[in-house]
PDB file of C-alpha atoms in Angstrom:
ATOM      1  CA  LYS A  21      72.121 123.499  68.043  1.00 84.00           C
ATOM      2  CA  THR A  22      69.260 125.553  70.304  1.00 90.00           C
ATOM      3  CA  ALA A  23      71.996 126.863  72.426  1.00 91.00           C
ATOM      4  CA  LYS A  24      73.966 127.941  69.340  1.00 90.00           C
ATOM      5  CA  GLU A  25      71.379 129.257  67.985  1.00 92.00           C
ATOM      6  CA  TYR A  26      70.528 131.707  71.445  1.00 94.00           C
ATOM      7  CA  LEU A  27      74.291 132.578  71.498  1.00 95.00           C
ATOM      8  CA  ALA A  28      74.445 134.005  68.459  1.00 94.00           C
ATOM      9  CA  ASN A  29      71.883 136.466  69.871  1.00 95.00           C
ATOM     10  CA  LEU A  30      73.663 136.774  73.035  1.00 96.00           C
ATOM     11  CA  LEU A  31      77.333 137.583  72.836  1.00 97.00           C
ATOM     12  CA  PRO A  32      76.585 140.480  70.783  1.00 97.00           C
ATOM     13  CA  VAL A  33      74.675 142.102  73.417  1.00 97.00           C
ATOM     14  CA  LEU A  34      77.165 141.225  76.072  1.00 97.00           C
ATOM     15  CA  ASP A  35      79.913 142.432  73.929  1.00 97.00           C
ATOM     16  CA  ASP A  36      78.431 145.728  73.496  1.00 97.00           C
ATOM     17  CA  LEU A  37      78.358 145.467  76.793  1.00 97.00           C
ATOM     18  CA  GLY A  38      81.802 145.235  77.470  1.00 96.00           C
ATOM     19  CA  VAL A  39      81.593 142.201  78.942  1.00 97.00           C
ATOM     20  CA  LYS A  40      85.284 139.979  78.719  1.00 96.00           C
ATOM     21  CA  TYR A  41      84.594 137.038  81.159  1.00 97.00           C
ATOM     22  CA  LEU A  42      81.828 134.876  81.214  1.00 97.00           C
ATOM     23  CA  TYR A  43      81.022 132.042  84.190  1.00 98.00           C
ATOM     24  CA  VAL A  44      78.663 129.426  82.139  1.00 97.00           C
ATOM     25  CA  ALA A  45      76.625 127.275  84.532  1.00 96.00           C
ATOM     26  CA  ASP A  46      75.780 125.153  82.287  1.00 95.00           C
ATOM     27  CA  ALA A  47      77.146 122.168  80.911  1.00 94.00           C
ATOM     28  CA  MET A  48      75.510 122.564  77.382  1.00 95.00           C
ATOM     29  CA  TYR A  49      76.296 126.168  76.681  1.00 97.00           C
ATOM     30  CA  PHE A  50      79.430 125.418  77.965  1.00 97.00           C
ATOM     31  CA  LYS A  51      80.683 122.857  75.350  1.00 96.00           C
ATOM     32  CA  ALA A  52      78.554 125.641  72.738  1.00 96.00           C
ATOM     33  CA  LEU A  53      81.591 128.691  73.623  1.00 97.00           C
ATOM     34  CA  THR A  54      84.518 126.369  74.023  1.00 96.00           C
ATOM     35  CA  ASN A  55      84.315 123.619  71.262  1.00 94.00           C
ATOM     36  CA  GLU A  56      85.086 120.829  74.696  1.00 94.00           C
ATOM     37  CA  ARG A  57      83.621 117.074  74.451  1.00 92.00           C
ATOM     38  CA  LYS A  58      82.944 117.039  78.071  1.00 91.00           C
ATOM     39  CA  ALA A  59      81.881 119.829  80.834  1.00 92.00           C
ATOM     40  CA  GLU A  60      82.805 118.406  84.400  1.00 89.00           C
ATOM     41  CA  PRO A  61      86.593 117.800  83.770  1.00 89.00           C
ATOM     42  CA  ASN A  62      87.330 120.810  83.103  1.00 94.00           C
ATOM     43  CA  LEU A  63      85.677 123.339  86.203  1.00 94.00           C
ATOM     44  CA  GLY A  64      89.074 125.016  87.846  1.00 94.00           C
ATOM     45  CA  TYR A  65      89.851 126.313  84.131  1.00 95.00           C
ATOM     46  CA  LYS A  66      89.714 128.887  81.673  1.00 96.00           C
ATOM     47  CA  PHE A  67      88.791 128.349  78.472  1.00 97.00           C
ATOM     48  CA  LYS A  68      89.037 130.866  75.380  1.00 96.00           C
ATOM     49  CA  CYS A  69      85.668 131.646  73.294  1.00 97.00           C
ATOM     50  CA  THR A  70      85.904 130.070  70.142  1.00 96.00           C
ATOM     51  CA  VAL A  71      82.846 131.509  68.778  1.00 95.00           C
ATOM     52  CA  GLU A  72      83.438 133.380  65.530  1.00 94.00           C
ATOM     53  CA  GLY A  73      84.199 136.951  66.776  1.00 95.00           C
ATOM     54  CA  PHE A  74      83.812 136.661  70.189  1.00 97.00           C
ATOM     55  CA  GLU A  75      87.406 135.024  70.981  1.00 96.00           C
ATOM     56  CA  HIS A  76      87.911 137.895  73.260  1.00 96.00           C
ATOM     57  CA  MET A  77      86.425 136.611  75.817  1.00 97.00           C
ATOM     58  CA  THR A  78      87.493 133.876  78.649  1.00 97.00           C
ATOM     59  CA  VAL A  79      85.132 131.060  79.665  1.00 97.00           C
ATOM     60  CA  CYS A  80      84.767 129.386  83.392  1.00 97.00           C
ATOM     61  CA  LEU A  81      82.619 126.352  83.677  1.00 97.00           C
ATOM     62  CA  GLY A  82      80.049 127.096  86.864  1.00 96.00           C
ATOM     63  CA  VAL A  83      77.564 125.377  88.864  1.00 95.00           C
ATOM     64  CA  ASN A  84      73.832 125.956  88.741  1.00 94.00           C
ATOM     65  CA  TYR A  85      73.533 126.342  92.411  1.00 93.00           C
ATOM     66  CA  GLY A  86      69.830 125.269  92.426  1.00 93.00           C
ATOM     67  CA  SER A  87      71.567 121.490  92.104  1.00 90.00           C
ATOM     68  CA  LEU A  88      72.819 122.187  95.712  1.00 90.00           C
ATOM     69  CA  LEU A  89      69.148 120.687  96.601  1.00 89.00           C
ATOM     70  CA  HIS A  90      69.092 117.469  95.396  1.00 85.00           C
ATOM     71  CA  ASN A  91      73.039 116.965  95.029  1.00 84.00           C
ATOM     72  CA  PRO A  92      74.672 118.541  98.510  1.00 82.00           C
ATOM     73  CA  ASN A  93      77.968 117.376  97.196  1.00 80.00           C
ATOM     74  CA  ASN A  94      77.993 120.044  94.246  1.00 87.00           C
ATOM     75  CA  LEU A  95      78.931 122.375  96.569  1.00 90.00           C
ATOM     76  CA  SER A  96      82.452 121.605  96.337  1.00 88.00           C
ATOM     77  CA  LYS A  97      82.238 122.097  92.613  1.00 92.00           C
ATOM     78  CA  LEU A  98      80.123 125.456  92.932  1.00 95.00           C
ATOM     79  CA  THR A  99      83.066 126.799  95.415  1.00 95.00           C
ATOM     80  CA  LEU A 100      85.784 126.118  93.149  1.00 94.00           C
ATOM     81  CA  SER A 101      83.896 127.545  90.008  1.00 96.00           C
ATOM     82  CA  THR A 102      83.178 130.640  92.226  1.00 96.00           C
ATOM     83  CA  ASP A 103      86.443 130.724  93.332  1.00 96.00           C
ATOM     84  CA  THR A 104      88.266 130.232  89.516  1.00 96.00           C
ATOM     85  CA  PHE A 105      85.506 132.902  88.410  1.00 96.00           C
ATOM     86  CA  LYS A 106      87.433 135.379  91.211  1.00 96.00           C
ATOM     87  CA  SER A 107      90.908 134.772  90.037  1.00 95.00           C
ATOM     88  CA  LEU A 108      89.982 135.607  86.557  1.00 95.00           C
ATOM     89  CA  LEU A 109      88.498 139.133  87.283  1.00 95.00           C
ATOM     90  CA  LYS A 110      91.408 139.639  90.302  1.00 95.00           C
ATOM     91  CA  GLY A 111      93.639 138.829  87.295  1.00 93.00           C
ATOM     92  CA  ASP A 112      95.982 135.918  89.475  1.00 93.00           C
ATOM     93  CA  TYR A 113      94.544 132.991  88.011  1.00 93.00           C
ATOM     94  CA  GLU A 114      96.761 130.221  88.834  1.00 91.00           C
ATOM     95  CA  GLU A 115      96.297 126.504  86.603  1.00 91.00           C
ATOM     96  CA  LEU A 116      95.334 123.982  88.841  1.00 90.00           C
ATOM     97  CA  GLY A 117      98.133 121.002  89.861  1.00 88.00           C
ATOM     98  CA  LYS A 118     100.334 123.581  88.273  1.00 85.00           C
ATOM     99  CA  HIS A 119     102.842 123.527  91.119  1.00 87.00           C
ATOM    100  CA  ILE A 120     102.188 120.048  92.816  1.00 93.00           C
ATOM    101  CA  PHE A 121     105.817 119.025  92.499  1.00 95.00           C
ATOM    102  CA  LYS A 122     108.112 120.214  95.040  1.00 95.00           C
ATOM    103  CA  ASP A 123     109.927 117.096  94.774  1.00 97.00           C
ATOM    104  CA  ALA A 124     109.421 114.897  92.185  1.00 97.00           C
ATOM    105  CA  ARG A 125     112.154 111.844  91.346  1.00 97.00           C
ATOM    106  CA  TYR A 126     112.152 109.565  88.530  1.00 98.00           C
ATOM    107  CA  PRO A 127     114.982 106.989  88.873  1.00 97.00           C
ATOM    108  CA  LYS A 128     115.718 104.703  86.661  1.00 95.00           C
ATOM    109  CA  ALA A 129     119.073 103.195  87.498  1.00 96.00           C
ATOM    110  CA  LEU A 130     119.174 100.279  89.970  1.00 97.00           C
ATOM    111  CA  PRO A 131     121.167 101.685  92.867  1.00 97.00           C
ATOM    112  CA  ASP A 132     118.929 104.899  92.675  1.00 98.00           C
ATOM    113  CA  ILE A 133     115.400 102.924  93.152  1.00 98.00           C
ATOM    114  CA  GLN A 134     116.983 101.527  96.134  1.00 98.00           C
ATOM    115  CA  ASP A 135     118.236 104.685  97.296  1.00 98.00           C
ATOM    116  CA  ASN A 136     115.206 105.913  97.002  1.00 98.00           C
ATOM    117  CA  LEU A 137     113.209 103.308  98.879  1.00 98.00           C
ATOM    118  CA  ASN A 138     115.704 103.327 101.545  1.00 98.00           C
ATOM    119  CA  HIS A 139     114.631 107.080 101.920  1.00 98.00           C
ATOM    120  CA  LEU A 140     111.618 105.719 102.486  1.00 98.00           C
ATOM    121  CA  HIS A 141     111.768 103.787 106.061  1.00 98.00           C
ATOM    122  CA  ASN A 142     112.104 108.035 106.940  1.00 98.00           C
ATOM    123  CA  PHE A 143     108.607 108.335 107.090  1.00 98.00           C
ATOM    124  CA  PRO A 144     105.668 107.104 108.965  1.00 98.00           C
ATOM    125  CA  MET A 145     103.330 106.450 105.900  1.00 98.00           C
ATOM    126  CA  VAL A 146     103.597 106.725 102.511  1.00 98.00           C
ATOM    127  CA  SER A 147     101.240 106.288  99.296  1.00 98.00           C
ATOM    128  CA  CYS A 148     101.475 104.157  96.734  1.00 98.00           C
ATOM    129  CA  ASP A 149     100.078 103.884  93.840  1.00 98.00           C
ATOM    130  CA  ILE A 150     100.825 101.323  90.412  1.00 98.00           C
ATOM    131  CA  GLU A 151     100.003 101.180  86.409  1.00 96.00           C
ATOM    132  CA  THR A 152      99.457  98.153  85.335  1.00 96.00           C
ATOM    133  CA  PHE A 153      99.160  96.732  81.613  1.00 95.00           C
ATOM    134  CA  GLY A 154      95.373  95.456  82.633  1.00 94.00           C
ATOM    135  CA  LEU A 155      93.054  94.742  85.234  1.00 93.00           C
ATOM    136  CA  ASP A 156      93.507  90.861  85.409  1.00 95.00           C
ATOM    137  CA  PRO A 157      95.968  90.913  88.562  1.00 95.00           C
ATOM    138  CA  PHE A 158      97.497  87.529  86.597  1.00 95.00           C
ATOM    139  CA  THR A 159      98.531  88.942  83.657  1.00 95.00           C
ATOM    140  CA  CYS A 160      98.723  92.886  84.289  1.00 95.00           C
ATOM    141  CA  GLY A 161     101.871  92.719  85.526  1.00 95.00           C
ATOM    142  CA  ILE A 162     103.358  96.260  86.989  1.00 97.00           C
ATOM    143  CA  ALA A 163     104.164  98.374  84.095  1.00 97.00           C
ATOM    144  CA  THR A 164     105.329 101.752  87.042  1.00 97.00           C
ATOM    145  CA  ILE A 165     105.153 102.440  90.844  1.00 98.00           C
ATOM    146  CA  ALA A 166     104.917 105.636  92.629  1.00 98.00           C
ATOM    147  CA  PHE A 167     105.836 106.029  96.243  1.00 98.00           C
ATOM    148  CA  ALA A 168     104.831 109.547  97.938  1.00 98.00           C
ATOM    149  CA  TRP A 169     105.318 110.719 101.257  1.00 98.00           C
ATOM    150  CA  SER A 170     103.626 113.990 101.176  1.00 97.00           C
ATOM    151  CA  GLN A 171     101.331 115.813  99.133  1.00 97.00           C
ATOM    152  CA  SER A 172     104.002 117.260  96.560  1.00 97.00           C
ATOM    153  CA  GLU A 173     107.018 114.923  97.484  1.00 98.00           C
ATOM    154  CA  GLY A 174     107.587 111.433  96.134  1.00 98.00           C
ATOM    155  CA  VAL A 175     109.213 108.567  93.810  1.00 98.00           C
ATOM    156  CA  ALA A 176     108.045 107.022  90.739  1.00 98.00           C
ATOM    157  CA  PHE A 177     109.905 104.330  88.630  1.00 98.00           C
ATOM    158  CA  PRO A 178     109.788 101.365  86.232  1.00 97.00           C
ATOM    159  CA  VAL A 179     108.984  97.865  86.725  1.00 97.00           C
ATOM    160  CA  ASP A 180     108.053  96.018  83.871  1.00 97.00           C
ATOM    161  CA  TYR A 181     107.751  99.023  81.326  1.00 95.00           C
ATOM    162  CA  ASN A 182     110.916  99.799  79.257  1.00 90.00           C
ATOM    163  CA  THR A 183     112.900  97.366  81.246  1.00 91.00           C
ATOM    164  CA  SER A 184     114.997  94.138  80.691  1.00 94.00           C
ATOM    165  CA  LYS A 185     113.711  91.001  81.916  1.00 95.00           C
ATOM    166  CA  ALA A 186     116.637  91.097  84.567  1.00 96.00           C
ATOM    167  CA  VAL A 187     115.956  94.439  85.601  1.00 96.00           C
ATOM    168  CA  SER A 188     112.408  93.835  85.962  1.00 96.00           C
ATOM    169  CA  VAL A 189     113.031  90.908  88.356  1.00 97.00           C
ATOM    170  CA  ALA A 190     115.929  92.758  90.471  1.00 97.00           C
ATOM    171  CA  THR A 191     113.339  95.620  90.413  1.00 97.00           C
ATOM    172  CA  ARG A 192     110.633  93.731  92.026  1.00 97.00           C
ATOM    173  CA  ARG A 193     112.801  91.726  94.336  1.00 97.00           C
ATOM    174  CA  MET A 194     113.722  95.640  95.699  1.00 98.00           C
ATOM    175  CA  ILE A 195     109.677  96.604  95.902  1.00 98.00           C
ATOM    176  CA  ARG A 196     108.950  92.995  97.680  1.00 97.00           C
ATOM    177  CA  GLU A 197     112.086  93.599 100.496  1.00 97.00           C
ATOM    178  CA  PHE A 198     111.327  96.944 101.017  1.00 98.00           C
ATOM    179  CA  ILE A 199     107.073  96.219 101.740  1.00 97.00           C
ATOM    180  CA  ALA A 200     108.267  93.661 104.129  1.00 97.00           C
ATOM    181  CA  SER A 201     110.620  95.344 106.216  1.00 97.00           C
ATOM    182  CA  TYR A 202     108.806  98.947 106.009  1.00 97.00           C
ATOM    183  CA  LYS A 203     107.587  99.451 109.490  1.00 97.00           C
ATOM    184  CA  GLY A 204     104.761 102.161 108.691  1.00 97.00           C
ATOM    185  CA  LYS A 205     101.717 102.023 106.819  1.00 97.00           C
ATOM    186  CA  LEU A 206     101.532 102.302 103.003  1.00 98.00           C
ATOM    187  CA  MET A 207      98.350 103.942 101.726  1.00 98.00           C
ATOM    188  CA  PHE A 208      96.336 103.560  98.838  1.00 98.00           C
ATOM    189  CA  HIS A 209      93.308 104.791  96.557  1.00 98.00           C
ATOM    190  CA  ASN A 210      91.341 101.497  96.065  1.00 97.00           C
ATOM    191  CA  ALA A 211      93.374  98.714  97.958  1.00 97.00           C
ATOM    192  CA  GLY A 212      91.198  96.036  96.832  1.00 96.00           C
ATOM    193  CA  PHE A 213      92.875  96.719  93.271  1.00 97.00           C
ATOM    194  CA  ASP A 214      96.321  97.319  93.799  1.00 97.00           C
ATOM    195  CA  VAL A 215      97.282  95.446  96.798  1.00 97.00           C
ATOM    196  CA  LYS A 216      95.909  92.475  95.403  1.00 97.00           C
ATOM    197  CA  VAL A 217      97.885  92.669  91.920  1.00 98.00           C
ATOM    198  CA  MET A 218     101.093  92.951  94.052  1.00 98.00           C
ATOM    199  CA  VAL A 219     100.523  90.049  96.300  1.00 98.00           C
ATOM    200  CA  VAL A 220      99.582  88.298  92.856  1.00 98.00           C
ATOM    201  CA  GLN A 221     102.458  90.023  90.883  1.00 97.00           C
ATOM    202  CA  LEU A 222     105.137  89.683  93.718  1.00 97.00           C
ATOM    203  CA  TRP A 223     105.007  87.102  95.803  1.00 97.00           C
ATOM    204  CA  MET A 224     103.244  84.105  93.731  1.00 97.00           C
ATOM    205  CA  ASN A 225     104.973  82.090  90.836  1.00 95.00           C
ATOM    206  CA  HIS A 226     101.581  80.866  89.298  1.00 95.00           C
ATOM    207  CA  PRO A 227      97.688  81.284  89.938  1.00 93.00           C
ATOM    208  CA  LEU A 228      97.867  78.558  92.079  1.00 95.00           C
ATOM    209  CA  ASP A 229     100.624  79.445  94.353  1.00 97.00           C
ATOM    210  CA  ARG A 230      98.603  79.742  97.692  1.00 97.00           C
ATOM    211  CA  HIS A 231     101.970  79.618 100.167  1.00 97.00           C
ATOM    212  CA  GLY A 232     103.137  82.472  97.618  1.00 97.00           C
ATOM    213  CA  MET A 233      99.464  84.337  98.422  1.00 97.00           C
ATOM    214  CA  TYR A 234      99.616  83.864 101.882  1.00 97.00           C
ATOM    215  CA  ASP A 235     103.182  84.793 102.238  1.00 97.00           C
ATOM    216  CA  GLY A 236     101.868  88.392 100.513  1.00 97.00           C
ATOM    217  CA  LEU A 237      98.945  88.296 102.598  1.00 97.00           C
ATOM    218  CA  GLU A 238     100.612  88.244 105.324  1.00 97.00           C
ATOM    219  CA  VAL A 239     102.900  90.817 104.541  1.00 97.00           C
ATOM    220  CA  PHE A 240     100.379  93.363 103.804  1.00 97.00           C
ATOM    221  CA  ASP A 241      98.085  92.238 106.901  1.00 96.00           C
ATOM    222  CA  GLY A 242      97.539  96.017 109.085  1.00 94.00           C
ATOM    223  CA  LYS A 243     100.304  97.561 107.143  1.00 95.00           C
ATOM    224  CA  PHE A 244      98.028  99.417 104.397  1.00 96.00           C
ATOM    225  CA  GLU A 245      94.786 102.144 104.521  1.00 96.00           C
ATOM    226  CA  ASP A 246      92.613 102.948 101.901  1.00 98.00           C
ATOM    227  CA  THR A 247      91.787 106.805 101.492  1.00 98.00           C
ATOM    228  CA  MET A 248      88.529 105.306  98.974  1.00 97.00           C
ATOM    229  CA  ALA A 249      87.461 103.742 102.488  1.00 96.00           C
ATOM    230  CA  VAL A 250      88.351 106.893 104.056  1.00 96.00           C
ATOM    231  CA  ALA A 251      86.358 109.170 101.642  1.00 95.00           C
ATOM    232  CA  TYR A 252      83.107 107.348 101.788  1.00 93.00           C
ATOM    233  CA  VAL A 253      82.495 107.251 105.497  1.00 92.00           C
ATOM    234  CA  ALA A 254      83.782 111.427 105.389  1.00 92.00           C
ATOM    235  CA  THR A 255      81.370 111.873 102.530  1.00 87.00           C
ATOM    236  CA  ASN A 256      78.774 109.264 103.483  1.00 82.00           C
ATOM    237  CA  ASN A 257      75.351 110.742 102.068  1.00 75.00           C
ATOM    238  CA  ALA A 258      72.704 109.649 100.062  1.00 73.00           C
ATOM    239  CA  THR A 259      73.302 110.634  96.924  1.00 74.00           C
ATOM    240  CA  ASP A 260      75.825 109.420  94.238  1.00 73.00           C
ATOM    241  CA  ASN A 261      79.110 109.646  96.074  1.00 81.00           C
ATOM    242  CA  VAL A 262      81.659 109.437  93.907  1.00 86.00           C
ATOM    243  CA  LEU A 263      84.450 107.995  95.473  1.00 92.00           C
ATOM    244  CA  GLY A 264      87.150 107.882  92.040  1.00 93.00           C
ATOM    245  CA  LEU A 265      90.975 109.708  92.751  1.00 95.00           C
ATOM    246  CA  LYS A 266      90.676 112.004  90.151  1.00 93.00           C
ATOM    247  CA  PRO A 267      87.195 113.735  90.901  1.00 91.00           C
ATOM    248  CA  LEU A 268      88.244 113.861  94.595  1.00 93.00           C
ATOM    249  CA  SER A 269      91.344 115.306  93.903  1.00 94.00           C
ATOM    250  CA  HIS A 270      90.849 117.275  91.143  1.00 92.00           C
ATOM    251  CA  ALA A 271      90.648 121.046  92.964  1.00 91.00           C
ATOM    252  CA  TYR A 272      93.784 119.886  94.223  1.00 94.00           C
ATOM    253  CA  ALA A 273      95.612 118.445  90.448  1.00 94.00           C
ATOM    254  CA  GLY A 274      93.396 119.602  88.320  1.00 92.00           C
ATOM    255  CA  ASN A 275      92.092 117.399  85.101  1.00 90.00           C
ATOM    256  CA  TYR A 276      95.586 115.366  84.640  1.00 88.00           C
ATOM    257  CA  GLY A 277      93.680 111.965  83.615  1.00 79.00           C
ATOM    258  CA  MET A 278      94.735 110.665  80.077  1.00 70.00           C
ATOM    259  CA  ASP A 279      92.301 109.539  77.159  1.00 63.00           C
ATOM    260  CA  ASP A 280      95.050 106.180  76.248  1.00 60.00           C
ATOM    261  CA  ILE A 281      95.512 104.963  79.928  1.00 73.00           C
ATOM    262  CA  ASN A 282      93.989 101.878  79.395  1.00 79.00           C
ATOM    263  CA  ASP A 283      96.707 101.032  77.153  1.00 87.00           C
ATOM    264  CA  VAL A 284      99.794 102.058  79.111  1.00 91.00           C
ATOM    265  CA  THR A 285     101.835 100.977  76.187  1.00 91.00           C
ATOM    266  CA  LYS A 286     100.568 103.979  73.961  1.00 91.00           C
ATOM    267  CA  ILE A 287     102.118 106.619  76.850  1.00 93.00           C
ATOM    268  CA  ALA A 288     106.019 107.492  76.695  1.00 94.00           C
ATOM    269  CA  ILE A 289     107.644 106.633  80.143  1.00 95.00           C
ATOM    270  CA  ASP A 290     108.535 109.754  81.197  1.00 96.00           C
ATOM    271  CA  ASP A 291     104.843 110.880  81.240  1.00 94.00           C
ATOM    272  CA  LEU A 292     103.493 107.568  82.522  1.00 95.00           C
ATOM    273  CA  LEU A 293     105.942 108.358  85.440  1.00 97.00           C
ATOM    274  CA  GLN A 294     104.633 111.933  85.899  1.00 96.00           C
ATOM    275  CA  TYR A 295     101.074 110.212  86.027  1.00 95.00           C
ATOM    276  CA  ASN A 296     101.733 107.473  88.092  1.00 97.00           C
ATOM    277  CA  LEU A 297     103.141 109.861  90.597  1.00 98.00           C
ATOM    278  CA  VAL A 298     100.583 112.320  90.571  1.00 97.00           C
ATOM    279  CA  ASP A 299      98.296 109.715  91.494  1.00 97.00           C
ATOM    280  CA  ALA A 300     100.591 108.844  94.670  1.00 98.00           C
ATOM    281  CA  LEU A 301     100.507 112.198  95.523  1.00 98.00           C
ATOM    282  CA  CYS A 302      96.875 112.508  95.189  1.00 97.00           C
ATOM    283  CA  THR A 303      95.904 110.119  97.424  1.00 98.00           C
ATOM    284  CA  TRP A 304      97.820 112.336 100.131  1.00 98.00           C
ATOM    285  CA  TYR A 305      95.857 115.118  99.352  1.00 97.00           C
ATOM    286  CA  VAL A 306      92.601 113.151  99.646  1.00 97.00           C
ATOM    287  CA  ASN A 307      94.224 111.475 102.788  1.00 98.00           C
ATOM    288  CA  ASP A 308      94.547 114.605 104.332  1.00 97.00           C
ATOM    289  CA  THR A 309      91.644 116.509 103.234  1.00 96.00           C
ATOM    290  CA  TYR A 310      89.274 113.955 104.278  1.00 95.00           C
ATOM    291  CA  ARG A 311      90.168 111.754 107.297  1.00 97.00           C
ATOM    292  CA  PRO A 312      90.095 114.769 109.315  1.00 97.00           C
ATOM    293  CA  VAL A 313      86.518 115.142 108.592  1.00 94.00           C
ATOM    294  CA  MET A 314      85.764 111.148 108.884  1.00 95.00           C
ATOM    295  CA  ILE A 315      87.574 111.679 112.981  1.00 96.00           C
ATOM    296  CA  ALA A 316      85.584 114.716 113.833  1.00 96.00           C
ATOM    297  CA  ASP A 317      82.213 112.555 112.452  1.00 92.00           C
ATOM    298  CA  GLN A 318      83.315 110.081 114.448  1.00 91.00           C
ATOM    299  CA  GLN A 319      83.331 107.544 111.731  1.00 87.00           C
TER     300      GLN A 319
END
């Protein structure tokens, strides 16, 4: 309320001065100016001012530089915000993640899926990400799966979502055979979830299937990397260490999260496949961004 009252006095003065672009380093004022419910996910974007009579102004979320005194991690956010504002002033603003795809593949026929899995053998490392119907590894299934061989190239296809039982079984078999025969490294972000689910869903026939569990664990043993661990040691500090894939890759892919991702059945299959692939691409971004830091710091 106080912010809106103050803006009623401030905006006319700014308008008289010919101000067109607002760098707003305060979350409350940003929300009051744009009617956005959240602030931080909107770093790196431009917004139209929604206050009546001042819609011709453009708003950019900023970061208070004073926050660096107690949280050095805010430097990357501050840099992103100032770079965005600079691009607005220069007239070359481009939305985050707009050109993230160089080669995006979404096969649905079994022969096409097999061809793309065979293609992955050409690379010494590929990232992997799954979308599930829940969080319990024994009941969540595998809705879709994505693999990427760079920050902008990859493939995503349905497993259990929008497929028949026969197609699902065949797809699972192909994934299992690919992982078992792949000679390179599989890269996950939070492997503790993805690998656990894949062992349960692809190798175990029931919750007490110990032999299936051991077979799956043996296949993954020494074959995977975890970019969450890479980011953890690269950003090791005494402040809040945010390790989520989306915050870590925000400067690259932008705010691509979905509000209803907790229930993938509410998302159209094509949209879910694209979302899944972006996760796999962002895993490469986190790796390429933080692995050099980890190595330089001798971590």
